[in-house]
Coordinates of C-alpha atoms in Angstrom, one line a residue:
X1 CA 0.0 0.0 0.0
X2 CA 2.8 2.2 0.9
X3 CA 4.1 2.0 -2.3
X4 CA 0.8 2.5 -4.3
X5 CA 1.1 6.5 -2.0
X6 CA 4.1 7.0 -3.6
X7 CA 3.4 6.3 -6.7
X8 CA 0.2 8.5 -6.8
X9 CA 2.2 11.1 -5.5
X10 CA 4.8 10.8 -8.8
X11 CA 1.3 10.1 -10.5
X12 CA 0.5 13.8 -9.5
X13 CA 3.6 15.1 -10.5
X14 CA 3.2 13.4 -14.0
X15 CA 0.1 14.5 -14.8
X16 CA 1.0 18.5 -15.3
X17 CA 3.0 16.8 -18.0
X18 CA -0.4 16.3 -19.7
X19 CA -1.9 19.5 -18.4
X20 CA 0.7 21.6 -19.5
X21 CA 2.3 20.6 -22.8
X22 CA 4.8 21.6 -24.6
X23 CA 2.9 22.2 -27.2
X24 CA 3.7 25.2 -30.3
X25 CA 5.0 27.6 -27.8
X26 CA 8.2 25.1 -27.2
X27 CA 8.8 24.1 -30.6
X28 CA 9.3 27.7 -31.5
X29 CA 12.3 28.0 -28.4
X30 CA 15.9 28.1 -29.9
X31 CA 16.9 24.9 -28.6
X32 CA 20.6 23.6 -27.5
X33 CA 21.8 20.7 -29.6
X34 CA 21.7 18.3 -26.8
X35 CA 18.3 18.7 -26.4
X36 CA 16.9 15.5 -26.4
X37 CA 14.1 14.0 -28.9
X38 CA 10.6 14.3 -28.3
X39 CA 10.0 10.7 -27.8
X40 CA 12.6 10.6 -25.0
X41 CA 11.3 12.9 -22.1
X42 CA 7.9 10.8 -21.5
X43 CA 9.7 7.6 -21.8
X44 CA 12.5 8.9 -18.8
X45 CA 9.9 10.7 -16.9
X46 CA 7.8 7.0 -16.6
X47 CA 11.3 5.7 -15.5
X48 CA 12.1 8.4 -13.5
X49 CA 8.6 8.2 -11.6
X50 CA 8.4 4.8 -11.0
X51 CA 12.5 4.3 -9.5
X52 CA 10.9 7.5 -7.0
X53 CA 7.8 5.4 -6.2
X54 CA 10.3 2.2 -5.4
X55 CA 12.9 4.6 -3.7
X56 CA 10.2 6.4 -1.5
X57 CA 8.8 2.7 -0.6
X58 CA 12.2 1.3 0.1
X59 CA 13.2 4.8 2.7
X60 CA 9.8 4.4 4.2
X61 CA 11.0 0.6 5.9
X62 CA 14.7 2.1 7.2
X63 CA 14.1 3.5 10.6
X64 CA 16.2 7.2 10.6
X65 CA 15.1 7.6 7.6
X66 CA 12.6 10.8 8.2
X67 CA 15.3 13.6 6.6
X68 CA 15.2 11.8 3.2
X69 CA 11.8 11.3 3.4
X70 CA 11.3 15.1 4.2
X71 CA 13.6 15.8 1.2
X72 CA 11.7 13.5 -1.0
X73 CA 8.4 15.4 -0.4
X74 CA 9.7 18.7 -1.1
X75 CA 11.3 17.5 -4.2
X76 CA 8.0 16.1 -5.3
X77 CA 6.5 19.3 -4.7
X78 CA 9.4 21.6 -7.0
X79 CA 8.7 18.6 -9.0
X80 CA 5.1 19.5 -9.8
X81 CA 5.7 22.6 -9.8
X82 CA 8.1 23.3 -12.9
X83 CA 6.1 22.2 -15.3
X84 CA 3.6 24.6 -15.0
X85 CA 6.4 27.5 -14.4
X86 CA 7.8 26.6 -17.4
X87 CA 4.9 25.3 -19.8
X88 CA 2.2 26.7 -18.3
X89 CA 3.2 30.5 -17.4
X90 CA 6.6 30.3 -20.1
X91 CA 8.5 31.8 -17.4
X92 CA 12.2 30.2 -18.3
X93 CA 14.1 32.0 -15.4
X94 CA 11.9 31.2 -12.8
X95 CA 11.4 27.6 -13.9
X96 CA 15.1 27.5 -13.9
X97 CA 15.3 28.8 -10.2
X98 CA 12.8 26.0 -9.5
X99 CA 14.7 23.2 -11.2
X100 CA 18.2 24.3 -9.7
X101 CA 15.9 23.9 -6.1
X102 CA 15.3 20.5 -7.4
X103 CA 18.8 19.5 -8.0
X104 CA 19.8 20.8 -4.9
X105 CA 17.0 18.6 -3.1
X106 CA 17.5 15.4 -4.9
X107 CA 21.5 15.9 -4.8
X108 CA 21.1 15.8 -1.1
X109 CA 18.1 13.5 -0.9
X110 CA 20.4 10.8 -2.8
X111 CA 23.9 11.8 -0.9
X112 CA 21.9 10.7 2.5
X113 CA 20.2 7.8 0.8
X114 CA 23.3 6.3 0.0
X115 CA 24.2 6.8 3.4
X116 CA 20.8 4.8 4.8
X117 CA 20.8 2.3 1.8
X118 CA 22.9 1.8 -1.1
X119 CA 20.6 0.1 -3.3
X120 CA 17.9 3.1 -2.8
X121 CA 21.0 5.6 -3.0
X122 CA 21.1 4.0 -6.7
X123 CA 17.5 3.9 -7.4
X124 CA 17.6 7.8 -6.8
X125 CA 20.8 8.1 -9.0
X126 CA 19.2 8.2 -12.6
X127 CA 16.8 11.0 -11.2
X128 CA 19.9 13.0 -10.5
X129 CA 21.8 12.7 -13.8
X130 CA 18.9 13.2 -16.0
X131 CA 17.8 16.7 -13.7
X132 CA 21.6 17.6 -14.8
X133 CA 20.6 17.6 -18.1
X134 CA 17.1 19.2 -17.4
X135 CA 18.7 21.9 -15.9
X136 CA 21.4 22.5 -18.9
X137 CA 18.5 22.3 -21.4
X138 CA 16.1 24.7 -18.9
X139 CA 19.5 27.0 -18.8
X140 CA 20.1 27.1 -22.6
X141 CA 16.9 27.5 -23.0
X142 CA 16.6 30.8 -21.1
X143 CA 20.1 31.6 -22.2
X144 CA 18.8 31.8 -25.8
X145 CA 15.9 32.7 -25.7
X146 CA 15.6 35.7 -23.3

């Protein structure tokens, strides 16, 4: 059951994905050339959301583990809220404030994970390296289009 909450929290997250699409608006950006294809962004995000779900389960079973848990609600939250920062609203610098806030949560939220558990610490890993290139692209993107 416990897992089935954290997955409809990620569930939550997902859906301003479908609310708030990229749509015309982001095909007309100027657009680094490591931007990823289309196709790729809801194939990681299902990844992404489902490794949380497990991770969140797993943290929720290691006594001590109430910081990471803390830090993986709050990154849920800057989470759901880029999307419609960025998508919704087209604001590029402040959806890049929220998405540095992100890495900065889920950096530390795996660096203690580790700590409790590596197997979760890796779980959380893939989250972490594909923020780094959300953040470049949500940087660029700004950058070049401002």
């Amino acid at each position: 059951m416990t897992f089935f909450i954290f997955l409809l929290a990620c569930a939550a997250a997902a859906s301003t994905g479908v609310i708030f699409k990229p749509g015309a608006w982001y095909a007309a950006l100027v657009k680094p050339s490591f931007t990823p294809p289309n196709w790729a962004f809801p194939l990681a995000w299902t990844l992404i959301y489902l490794l949380l779900a497990w991770a969140g389960y797993r943290l929720s079973l290691i006594p001590g583990s109430q910081t990471v848990l803390a830090l993986w609600a709050a990154q849920i939250a800057l989470n759901t809220l880029w999307t419609p920062v960025f998508f919704g609203a087209h604001q590029l610098l402040a959806g890049m404030v929220i998405i540095v806030l992100l890495w900065i949560t889920v950096a530390a939220m795996v660096a203690l994970a580790v700590r409790l558990d590596l197997i979760t610490g890796l779980i959380l890993f893939p989250y972490l390296a594909w923020l780094c290139v959300a953040a470049a692209l949500n940087f660029s993107i700004w950058r070049n289009n401002r």
